[in-house]
Tab-separated table of C-alpha atoms in Angstrom:
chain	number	residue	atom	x	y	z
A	1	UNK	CA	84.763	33.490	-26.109
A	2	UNK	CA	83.858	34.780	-22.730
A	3	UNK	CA	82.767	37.876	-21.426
A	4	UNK	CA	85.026	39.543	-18.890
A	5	UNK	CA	82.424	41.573	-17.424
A	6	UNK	CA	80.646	38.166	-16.729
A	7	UNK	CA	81.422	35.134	-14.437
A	8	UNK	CA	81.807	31.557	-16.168
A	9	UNK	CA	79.925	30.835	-12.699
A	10	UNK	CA	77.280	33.269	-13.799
A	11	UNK	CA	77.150	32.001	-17.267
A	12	UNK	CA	74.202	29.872	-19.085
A	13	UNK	CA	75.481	27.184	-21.116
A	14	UNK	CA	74.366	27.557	-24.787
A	15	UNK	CA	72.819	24.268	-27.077
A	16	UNK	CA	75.858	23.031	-29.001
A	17	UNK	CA	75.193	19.944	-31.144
A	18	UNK	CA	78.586	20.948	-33.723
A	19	UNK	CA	79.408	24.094	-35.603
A	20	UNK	CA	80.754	26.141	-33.061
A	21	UNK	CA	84.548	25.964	-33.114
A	22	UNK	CA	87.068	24.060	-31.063
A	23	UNK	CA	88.747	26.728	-28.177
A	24	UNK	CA	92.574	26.774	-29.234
A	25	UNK	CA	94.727	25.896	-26.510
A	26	UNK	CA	95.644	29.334	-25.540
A	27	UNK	CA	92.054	30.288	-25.052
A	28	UNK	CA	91.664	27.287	-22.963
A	29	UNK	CA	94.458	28.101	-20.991
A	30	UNK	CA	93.038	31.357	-20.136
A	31	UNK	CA	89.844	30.169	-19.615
A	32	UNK	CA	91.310	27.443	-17.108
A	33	UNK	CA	93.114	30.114	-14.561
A	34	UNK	CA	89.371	31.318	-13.879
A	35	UNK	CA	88.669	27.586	-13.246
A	36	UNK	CA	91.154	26.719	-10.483
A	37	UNK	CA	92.018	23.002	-9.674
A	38	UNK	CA	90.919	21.871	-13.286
A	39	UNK	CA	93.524	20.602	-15.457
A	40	UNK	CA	93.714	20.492	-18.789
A	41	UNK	CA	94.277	17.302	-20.746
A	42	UNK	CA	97.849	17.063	-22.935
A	43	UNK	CA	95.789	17.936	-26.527
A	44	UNK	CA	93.551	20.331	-25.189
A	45	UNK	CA	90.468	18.939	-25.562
A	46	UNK	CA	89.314	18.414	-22.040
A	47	UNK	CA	89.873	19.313	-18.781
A	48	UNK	CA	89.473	17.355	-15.496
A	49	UNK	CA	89.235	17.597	-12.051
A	50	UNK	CA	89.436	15.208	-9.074
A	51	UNK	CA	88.249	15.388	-5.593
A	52	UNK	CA	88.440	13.263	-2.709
A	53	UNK	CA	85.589	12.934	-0.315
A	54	UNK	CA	85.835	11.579	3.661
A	55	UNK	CA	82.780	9.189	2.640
A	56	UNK	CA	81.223	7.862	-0.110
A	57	UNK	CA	77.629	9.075	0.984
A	58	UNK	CA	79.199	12.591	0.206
A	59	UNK	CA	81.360	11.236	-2.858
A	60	UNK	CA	77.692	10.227	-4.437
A	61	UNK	CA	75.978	13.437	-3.069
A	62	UNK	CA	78.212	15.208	-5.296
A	63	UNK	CA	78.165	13.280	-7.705
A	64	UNK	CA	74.342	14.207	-8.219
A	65	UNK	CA	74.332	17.572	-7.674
A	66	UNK	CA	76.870	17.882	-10.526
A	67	UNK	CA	74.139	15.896	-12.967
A	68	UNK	CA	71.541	17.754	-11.831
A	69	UNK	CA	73.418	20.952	-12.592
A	70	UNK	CA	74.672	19.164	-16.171
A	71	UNK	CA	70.753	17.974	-16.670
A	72	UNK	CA	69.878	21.479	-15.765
A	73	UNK	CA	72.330	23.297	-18.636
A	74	UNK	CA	72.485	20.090	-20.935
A	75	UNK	CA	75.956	19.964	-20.981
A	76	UNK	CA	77.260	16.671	-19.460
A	77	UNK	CA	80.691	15.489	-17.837
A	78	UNK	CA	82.137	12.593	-17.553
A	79	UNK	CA	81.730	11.298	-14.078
A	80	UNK	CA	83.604	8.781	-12.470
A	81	UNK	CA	83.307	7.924	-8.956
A	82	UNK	CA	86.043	5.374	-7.571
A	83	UNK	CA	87.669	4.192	-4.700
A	84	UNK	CA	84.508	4.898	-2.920
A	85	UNK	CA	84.910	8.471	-2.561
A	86	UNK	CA	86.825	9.710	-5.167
A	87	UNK	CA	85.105	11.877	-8.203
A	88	UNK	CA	86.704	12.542	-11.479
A	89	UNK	CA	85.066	14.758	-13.353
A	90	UNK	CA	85.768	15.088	-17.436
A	91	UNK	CA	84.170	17.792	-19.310
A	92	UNK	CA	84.502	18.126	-23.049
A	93	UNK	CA	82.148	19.058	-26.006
A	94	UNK	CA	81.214	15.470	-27.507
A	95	UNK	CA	79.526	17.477	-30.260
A	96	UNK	CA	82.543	18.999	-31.836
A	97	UNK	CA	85.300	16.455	-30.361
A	98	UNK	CA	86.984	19.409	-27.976
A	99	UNK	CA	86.363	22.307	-25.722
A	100	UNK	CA	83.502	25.198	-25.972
A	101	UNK	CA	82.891	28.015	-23.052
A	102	UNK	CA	80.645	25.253	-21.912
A	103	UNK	CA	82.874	23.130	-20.788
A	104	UNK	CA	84.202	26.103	-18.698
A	105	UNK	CA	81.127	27.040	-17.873
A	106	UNK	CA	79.976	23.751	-16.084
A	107	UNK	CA	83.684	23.761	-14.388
A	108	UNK	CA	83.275	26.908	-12.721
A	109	UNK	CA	79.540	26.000	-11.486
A	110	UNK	CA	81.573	22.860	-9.850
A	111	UNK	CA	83.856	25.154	-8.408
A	112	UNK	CA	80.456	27.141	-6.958
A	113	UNK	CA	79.174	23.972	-5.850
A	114	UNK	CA	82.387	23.140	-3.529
A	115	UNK	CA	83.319	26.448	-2.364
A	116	UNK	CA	79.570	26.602	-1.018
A	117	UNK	CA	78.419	23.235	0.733
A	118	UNK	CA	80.576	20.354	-1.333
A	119	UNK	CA	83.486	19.377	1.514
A	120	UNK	CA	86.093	17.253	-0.400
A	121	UNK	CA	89.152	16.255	1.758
């Protein structure tokens, strides 16, 4: 679970290839209201969030700064870029077929990312 004396934002994600148990919903529901704008999937075992750029060039901008920041804590979303400049971003834990702190983790570094530079409509 998360410390509360520590950021998700300030977090490292940690290698996860199974064992570590699925977050219940209620500790993903915590763990989403210090993620705002992410949603959480109807069985828990993902949360998502969109964002709608002005143009595609920043759309795809984004787009790479969020896999170099996945590459970077090898933890990887789902990304989905449509319309041109829309992003959907998925993050679950392939590994153990739900959510982990990472997935948290990488949602809050998103939520860095756009509060300081990314400029979604």
């Amino acid at each position: 679970m998360t410390e509360p004396s520590k950021a998700l934002s300030q977090k490292q994600c940690r290698p996860c290839e199974g064992g570590v148990e699925v977050l219940s919903r209620s500790v993903a529901e915590t763990l989403l209201a210090e993620t705002p704008g992410w949603q959480l999937d109807a069985q828990a075992t993902s949360i998502r969030r969109d964002f709608k750029f002005k143009h595609f060039v920043e759309a795809v901008a984004m787009l790479n700064r969020i896999a170099e920041l996945a590459e970077a804590q090898q933890h990887h979303p789902d990304l989905h870029l449509t319309g041109y400049r829309h992003l959907g971003v998925v993050l679950t834990t392939h590994a153990i077929g739900g959510l982990s702190e990472n997935d948290f983790i990488i949602a809050a570094k998103v939520n860095s990312m756009i509060d300081h530079g990314g400029d979604p409509v």
